[in-house]
Amino acid sequence: MRIGIIGAGQLGQMLGYAARDLGVECCFLDPSDAPPAADCGEVIQRPFDDADALASLAAECDVITYEFENVPVAALHRIEGKVPVYPPAAALRHAQDRLDEKRLFDQLDIPLPGYRTVDTRKDILDAIDDLGLPVVIKTRRLGYDGKGQSVIRTLDDVDEAWKALGGSPLIAEQWVSFDYEVSAIGARNVDGDIVIYPLSRNVHEDGILRTSCSPVDAARLADRAETYVRRLLGHLNYVGVLALELFVCDDDLMANEFAPRVHNSGHWTIEGSATSQFENHLRAVLNRPLGSTKSLGHAGMVNLIGTIPDTARALKHGVLHDYGKAPRPGRKLGHITVTAESAAERDAFVDIIRRNVT
Ligand code: AMP
């Protein structure tokens, strides 16, 4: 069995390690030199939309998947008649355009912050009239880790936001003063079986995920989040792992965005769950029975961003994952996962790691 993976970054690498354990061979398509997943299988070093490279990936693999959401949808369409491609292109299309994504949430009755389409400076002023301040202006496409966003707190910020982002299709979104953020990760296989992981509680700084801890002591929220994930998975006839990010406000949930792929907020599942999100993604796309999502204690994950200090290698508690990437400010280079007997112990470990390593 051979699986083709578009993208060979750290998510591809972790999929590759899971594939090795399942006895599945991987072949990656990625334009970069020496990407993290290079130690997990052959890498076809070509652009993601290279017709010949896609054709040979389709010819050599039993199924194709992808590990990041900026894969051109046209690339999937090019190969989907020749080989099964999961998650389906429609899921990728919705996730690539924040307006499409929000309309999908609306259609599926998944609550979300108010939003408006923005194509002109006047649209920003109209959106502020409708939504109130603050609002956040986001590019509809290609935003990640807080990039392509500008928060407008007073009318004086409008010009700066328009100068930074005007020219691209945009949306304005109500700024939510959330209590905290969570993500719900689910997997669906070709037969339509679904498993859902316990919620992760996530902390972002400057738009970048810093820590994820699971489980979250909020059964009612977990049930509701599971309902929303099941709705998305069913509606999209989805195959693979999907992550839904949500704001928690006054004991209610509002959807922020979904990712049609394995997700950073699920990295703790490698050590902290009976089956990792990576293994379940592979099981889903290979149409194998999905593995248990039972937690093995209380897990916490700390991202290593920009640099991996020596202290990270000297930790008594925690498993270090070094993706082998060159250091660069703002770049995710690795993560550390801890598992503990109690939430309090887990939180104490996460705190120590954050103070000593990041
Ligand atoms: P995003 O790229 O849209 O996921 O945004 C990255 C992070 O920015 C989120 O995880 C939040 O921490 C913050 N953020 C984004 N949109 C909003 C919003 N409407 N209200 C409050 N915080 C937000």
Short mmCIF file of C-alpha atoms in Angstrom, two decimals, residues 26-354:
data_model
loop_
_atom_site.label_atom_id
_atom_site.label_comp_id
_atom_site.label_asym_id
_atom_site.label_seq_id
_atom_site.Cartn_x
_atom_site.Cartn_y
_atom_site.Cartn_z
CA CYS A 26 4.67 7.28 1.58
CA CYS A 27 5.55 9.39 -1.43
CA PHE A 28 5.47 13.19 -1.01
CA LEU A 29 5.13 16.09 -3.43
CA ASP A 30 6.81 19.29 -2.21
CA PRO A 31 8.89 21.98 -3.93
CA SER A 32 11.21 22.69 -0.97
CA ASP A 33 14.76 21.49 -0.46
CA ALA A 34 15.14 18.87 2.29
CA PRO A 35 11.63 19.20 3.79
CA PRO A 36 10.95 17.62 7.22
CA ALA A 37 9.22 14.55 5.72
CA ALA A 38 12.22 13.67 3.53
CA ASP A 39 13.21 10.94 6.02
CA CYS A 40 9.81 9.23 5.64
CA GLY A 41 9.77 8.38 1.95
CA GLU A 42 10.43 9.56 -1.60
CA VAL A 43 9.90 13.29 -2.21
CA ILE A 44 9.01 14.47 -5.72
CA GLN A 45 10.54 17.95 -5.60
CA ARG A 46 8.15 19.86 -7.86
CA PRO A 47 5.53 22.60 -7.44
CA PHE A 48 2.17 21.46 -6.01
CA ASP A 49 0.39 22.15 -9.29
CA ASP A 50 2.99 20.49 -11.55
CA ALA A 51 0.94 18.35 -13.96
CA ASP A 52 3.63 15.70 -14.57
CA ALA A 53 4.46 15.35 -10.87
CA LEU A 54 0.77 14.99 -9.98
CA ALA A 55 0.32 12.42 -12.73
CA SER A 56 3.22 10.32 -11.45
CA LEU A 57 2.01 10.63 -7.84
CA ALA A 58 -1.43 9.41 -9.00
CA ALA A 59 0.10 6.58 -11.02
CA GLU A 60 2.36 5.36 -8.20
CA CYS A 61 -0.01 5.65 -5.21
CA ASP A 62 -3.19 3.89 -4.07
CA VAL A 63 -4.64 7.02 -2.45
CA ILE A 64 -3.66 10.70 -2.24
CA THR A 65 -4.02 13.08 0.69
CA TYR A 66 -2.56 16.46 1.63
CA GLU A 67 -1.07 18.04 4.73
CA PHE A 68 -1.73 21.74 4.28
CA GLU A 69 -4.59 23.80 2.99
CA ASN A 70 -2.94 25.95 0.38
CA VAL A 71 -2.73 23.10 -2.12
CA PRO A 72 -4.39 24.44 -5.31
CA VAL A 73 -7.86 22.88 -5.58
CA ALA A 74 -7.17 22.49 -9.32
CA ALA A 75 -4.31 20.10 -8.44
CA LEU A 76 -6.78 17.79 -6.68
CA HIS A 77 -9.23 18.00 -9.59
CA ARG A 78 -6.43 17.02 -11.94
CA ILE A 79 -5.93 13.66 -10.23
CA GLU A 80 -9.23 12.79 -8.56
CA GLY A 81 -10.54 10.79 -11.55
CA LYS A 82 -7.42 8.61 -11.49
CA VAL A 83 -7.00 7.82 -7.81
CA PRO A 84 -9.04 8.47 -4.63
CA VAL A 85 -8.16 11.90 -3.19
CA TYR A 86 -9.11 12.64 0.44
CA PRO A 87 -10.23 14.92 2.08
CA PRO A 88 -12.59 15.87 -0.78
CA ALA A 89 -11.73 18.92 -2.88
CA ALA A 90 -14.97 20.66 -1.75
CA ALA A 91 -13.71 20.70 1.85
CA LEU A 92 -10.43 22.26 0.73
CA ARG A 93 -12.30 24.86 -1.35
CA HIS A 94 -14.39 25.98 1.64
CA ALA A 95 -11.37 26.09 3.95
CA GLN A 96 -9.35 28.20 1.49
CA ASP A 97 -11.84 31.05 1.40
CA ARG A 98 -12.94 32.52 4.72
CA LEU A 99 -16.17 33.81 3.18
CA ASP A 100 -17.10 30.36 1.79
CA GLU A 101 -16.16 28.84 5.13
CA LYS A 102 -18.40 31.21 7.08
CA ARG A 103 -21.30 30.67 4.69
CA LEU A 104 -20.86 26.93 5.23
CA PHE A 105 -21.03 27.40 9.02
CA ASP A 106 -24.19 29.48 8.54
CA GLN A 107 -25.71 26.83 6.29
CA LEU A 108 -24.98 24.12 8.86
CA ASP A 109 -26.32 26.19 11.76
CA ILE A 110 -22.92 26.37 13.43
CA PRO A 111 -22.78 29.67 15.39
CA LEU A 112 -20.03 32.10 14.41
CA PRO A 113 -19.04 35.76 14.90
CA GLY A 114 -20.84 38.32 12.70
CA TYR A 115 -19.06 38.99 9.41
CA ARG A 116 -19.32 41.09 6.25
CA THR A 117 -17.65 40.95 2.84
CA VAL A 118 -15.16 43.77 2.28
CA ASP A 119 -14.01 44.89 -1.16
CA THR A 120 -13.69 48.66 -0.61
CA ARG A 121 -12.68 51.01 2.19
CA LYS A 122 -16.34 52.03 2.47
CA ASP A 123 -17.28 48.37 3.04
CA ILE A 124 -15.11 48.50 6.20
CA LEU A 125 -17.03 51.53 7.49
CA ASP A 126 -20.36 49.81 6.67
CA ALA A 127 -19.20 46.67 8.45
CA ILE A 128 -18.26 48.72 11.53
CA ASP A 129 -21.75 50.30 11.44
CA ASP A 130 -23.31 46.82 11.36
CA LEU A 131 -20.98 44.87 13.65
CA GLY A 132 -19.66 47.55 16.01
CA LEU A 133 -16.02 47.93 17.13
CA PRO A 134 -13.64 46.22 17.39
CA VAL A 135 -13.62 44.27 14.12
CA VAL A 136 -10.85 42.24 12.56
CA ILE A 137 -10.19 42.51 8.85
CA LYS A 138 -8.90 39.28 7.32
CA THR A 139 -7.84 38.35 3.82
CA ARG A 140 -10.28 35.76 2.46
CA ARG A 141 -7.46 33.57 1.15
CA LEU A 142 -3.94 32.49 2.15
CA GLY A 143 -4.00 33.79 5.73
CA TYR A 144 -2.40 31.61 8.41
CA ASP A 145 -0.93 32.02 11.89
CA GLY A 146 -2.49 35.47 12.21
CA LYS A 147 -0.98 36.70 8.93
CA GLY A 148 -3.24 38.74 6.65
CA GLN A 149 -5.20 40.21 9.58
CA SER A 150 -5.63 43.65 11.05
CA VAL A 151 -7.68 44.56 14.13
CA ILE A 152 -9.62 47.84 14.00
CA ARG A 153 -10.27 49.13 17.52
CA THR A 154 -11.10 52.75 16.67
CA LEU A 155 -12.00 54.54 13.43
CA ASP A 156 -8.39 55.81 13.35
CA ASP A 157 -7.24 52.26 12.56
CA VAL A 158 -9.28 51.99 9.36
CA ASP A 159 -6.70 53.58 7.05
CA GLU A 160 -3.87 51.41 8.34
CA ALA A 161 -5.91 48.22 7.87
CA TRP A 162 -6.97 49.28 4.40
CA LYS A 163 -3.36 50.20 3.49
CA ALA A 164 -2.08 46.82 4.72
CA LEU A 165 -4.76 44.58 3.24
CA GLY A 166 -6.76 46.56 0.63
CA GLY A 167 -6.54 45.12 -2.87
CA SER A 168 -7.20 41.54 -1.74
CA PRO A 169 -10.72 40.17 -1.24
CA LEU A 170 -11.41 40.64 2.50
CA ILE A 171 -13.90 40.00 5.23
CA ALA A 172 -14.65 41.99 8.36
CA GLU A 173 -15.37 39.91 11.43
CA GLN A 174 -16.68 40.86 14.86
CA TRP A 175 -13.83 40.80 17.42
CA VAL A 176 -14.82 38.25 20.04
CA SER A 177 -13.75 38.75 23.66
CA PHE A 178 -13.68 35.02 24.22
CA ASP A 179 -13.02 33.28 27.53
CA TYR A 180 -10.75 30.78 25.83
CA GLU A 181 -10.26 28.87 22.57
CA VAL A 182 -10.81 25.18 21.88
CA SER A 183 -10.55 22.84 18.94
CA ALA A 184 -12.48 19.70 18.19
CA ILE A 185 -10.82 17.12 15.97
CA GLY A 186 -12.69 14.30 14.26
CA ALA A 187 -11.95 11.63 11.70
CA ARG A 188 -14.31 9.96 9.20
CA ASN A 189 -13.38 7.00 7.03
CA VAL A 190 -14.64 6.07 3.57
CA ASP A 191 -17.40 3.91 5.08
CA GLY A 192 -18.65 6.95 7.05
CA ASP A 193 -17.52 5.79 10.52
CA ILE A 194 -16.60 8.74 12.74
CA VAL A 195 -14.42 9.18 15.83
CA ILE A 196 -13.99 12.43 17.78
CA TYR A 197 -11.11 13.39 20.08
CA PRO A 198 -11.66 15.08 23.43
CA LEU A 199 -11.52 18.88 23.14
CA SER A 200 -8.20 20.72 23.24
CA ARG A 201 -7.89 24.06 24.94
CA ASN A 202 -5.60 26.29 22.88
CA VAL A 203 -3.61 29.42 23.62
CA HIS A 204 -2.57 31.62 20.70
CA GLU A 205 -0.19 34.56 20.88
CA ASP A 206 0.22 36.92 17.91
CA GLY A 207 -2.10 34.58 15.99
CA ILE A 208 0.25 31.58 16.48
CA LEU A 209 -0.69 28.52 18.52
CA ARG A 210 1.52 28.29 21.64
CA THR A 211 -0.06 25.55 23.77
CA SER A 212 -2.80 22.92 23.55
CA CYS A 213 -4.08 20.98 26.53
CA SER A 214 -6.58 18.12 26.57
CA PRO A 215 -9.05 17.03 27.80
CA VAL A 216 -11.04 20.14 28.75
CA ASP A 217 -13.31 19.93 31.75
CA ALA A 218 -16.45 21.12 29.91
CA ALA A 219 -18.69 18.18 28.94
CA ARG A 220 -21.52 20.32 27.56
CA LEU A 221 -19.16 22.25 25.27
CA ALA A 222 -17.52 19.01 24.15
CA ASP A 223 -20.92 17.55 23.18
CA ARG A 224 -21.85 20.65 21.25
CA ALA A 225 -18.48 20.83 19.48
CA GLU A 226 -18.82 17.15 18.56
CA THR A 227 -22.25 17.86 17.03
CA TYR A 228 -20.73 20.62 14.87
CA VAL A 229 -17.82 18.45 13.74
CA ARG A 230 -20.18 15.59 12.85
CA ARG A 231 -22.32 18.04 10.87
CA LEU A 232 -19.30 19.21 8.87
CA LEU A 233 -17.98 15.69 8.30
CA GLY A 234 -21.36 14.41 7.15
CA HIS A 235 -22.25 17.39 4.95
CA LEU A 236 -18.88 17.34 3.16
CA ASN A 237 -18.94 13.53 2.80
CA TYR A 238 -15.55 14.00 4.39
CA VAL A 239 -12.76 11.44 4.60
CA GLY A 240 -9.75 12.05 6.86
CA VAL A 241 -9.10 14.21 9.93
CA LEU A 242 -10.77 17.61 10.28
CA ALA A 243 -10.12 20.21 12.99
CA LEU A 244 -12.70 22.81 14.00
CA GLU A 245 -11.42 25.82 15.98
CA LEU A 246 -13.93 27.54 18.25
CA PHE A 247 -14.17 30.46 20.65
CA VAL A 248 -15.74 29.81 24.06
CA CYS A 249 -17.83 32.81 25.17
CA ASP A 250 -20.08 32.72 28.22
CA ASP A 251 -20.29 28.95 28.08
CA ASP A 252 -21.23 28.97 24.39
CA LEU A 253 -19.29 28.18 21.25
CA MET A 254 -18.61 30.20 18.11
CA ALA A 255 -16.76 28.69 15.17
CA ASN A 256 -13.61 30.46 14.04
CA GLU A 257 -12.36 28.19 11.23
CA PHE A 258 -11.83 24.60 10.21
CA ALA A 259 -8.79 22.87 8.75
CA PRO A 260 -9.24 19.94 6.35
CA ARG A 261 -6.16 18.16 7.67
CA VAL A 262 -4.31 16.98 10.73
CA HIS A 263 -3.87 19.94 13.06
CA ASN A 264 -1.27 21.45 15.36
CA SER A 265 -3.75 21.42 18.26
CA GLY A 266 -3.90 17.62 17.93
CA HIS A 267 -0.15 16.93 18.21
CA TRP A 268 -0.66 15.84 21.82
CA THR A 269 -2.52 12.77 20.47
CA ILE A 270 0.82 11.13 19.57
CA GLU A 271 1.59 10.49 23.24
CA GLY A 272 -1.75 11.38 24.81
CA SER A 273 -4.27 9.27 22.92
CA ALA A 274 -4.79 5.57 22.23
CA THR A 275 -4.56 6.45 18.50
CA SER A 276 -2.87 9.59 17.19
CA GLN A 277 -4.64 11.95 14.80
CA PHE A 278 -1.97 11.01 12.23
CA GLU A 279 -2.73 7.30 12.44
CA ASN A 280 -6.47 7.96 12.31
CA HIS A 281 -6.06 10.19 9.26
CA LEU A 282 -4.25 7.36 7.48
CA ARG A 283 -6.79 4.79 8.66
CA ALA A 284 -9.60 7.04 7.38
CA VAL A 285 -8.17 7.58 3.89
CA LEU A 286 -7.19 3.89 3.60
CA ASN A 287 -10.74 2.99 4.75
CA ARG A 288 -9.52 0.97 7.70
CA PRO A 289 -11.36 0.81 11.03
CA LEU A 290 -10.65 3.99 13.01
CA GLY A 291 -8.68 3.71 16.25
CA SER A 292 -9.86 4.64 19.73
CA THR A 293 -9.60 8.33 20.66
CA LYS A 294 -9.46 7.58 24.36
CA SER A 295 -7.09 9.92 26.23
CA LEU A 296 -4.11 8.43 28.05
CA GLY A 297 -4.15 10.84 30.97
CA HIS A 298 -3.95 14.63 30.70
CA ALA A 299 -1.84 15.89 27.82
CA GLY A 300 -0.24 19.25 27.12
CA MET A 301 1.65 20.44 24.05
CA VAL A 302 3.98 23.43 23.82
CA ASN A 303 5.06 24.70 20.40
CA LEU A 304 8.70 25.64 19.87
CA ILE A 305 8.71 28.73 17.70
CA GLY A 306 11.70 30.46 16.11
CA THR A 307 14.35 28.48 17.99
CA ILE A 308 14.82 25.23 19.91
CA PRO A 309 16.94 26.15 22.94
CA ASP A 310 19.27 23.59 24.55
CA THR A 311 17.00 23.58 27.61
CA ALA A 312 14.37 21.81 25.47
CA ARG A 313 16.70 18.79 25.18
CA ALA A 314 17.40 18.69 28.89
CA LEU A 315 13.81 18.44 30.13
CA LYS A 316 13.00 15.67 32.56
CA HIS A 317 9.31 15.65 31.61
CA GLY A 318 8.06 15.83 28.09
CA VAL A 319 8.80 14.38 24.68
CA LEU A 320 10.59 16.70 22.25
CA HIS A 321 9.64 16.58 18.57
CA ASP A 322 12.26 18.40 16.48
CA TYR A 323 11.06 18.82 12.89
CA GLY A 324 14.61 19.44 11.64
CA LYS A 325 13.75 22.85 10.17
CA ALA A 326 16.13 25.81 9.95
CA PRO A 327 15.47 28.38 12.71
CA ARG A 328 13.58 31.51 11.65
CA PRO A 329 11.55 33.99 13.73
CA GLY A 330 7.90 32.93 13.92
CA ARG A 331 8.57 29.48 12.40
CA LYS A 332 7.25 26.35 14.11
CA LEU A 333 10.36 24.20 14.61
CA GLY A 334 9.11 21.55 16.99
CA HIS A 335 6.93 20.85 19.99
CA ILE A 336 7.07 19.21 23.39
CA THR A 337 4.30 17.01 24.75
CA VAL A 338 3.76 16.14 28.40
CA THR A 339 1.30 13.67 29.83
CA ALA A 340 0.25 13.69 33.47
CA GLU A 341 -2.05 11.99 35.94
CA SER A 342 -4.10 15.13 36.58
CA ALA A 343 -4.96 18.40 34.86
CA ALA A 344 -3.20 20.32 37.65
CA GLU A 345 0.02 18.34 37.19
CA ARG A 346 -0.19 18.74 33.39
CA ASP A 347 -0.71 22.50 33.69
CA ALA A 348 2.27 22.76 36.05
CA PHE A 349 4.49 20.91 33.52
CA VAL A 350 3.28 23.14 30.68
CA ASP A 351 4.04 26.17 32.79
CA ILE A 352 7.58 24.98 33.54
CA ILE A 353 8.21 24.29 29.86
CA ARG A 354 6.85 27.67 28.81
#
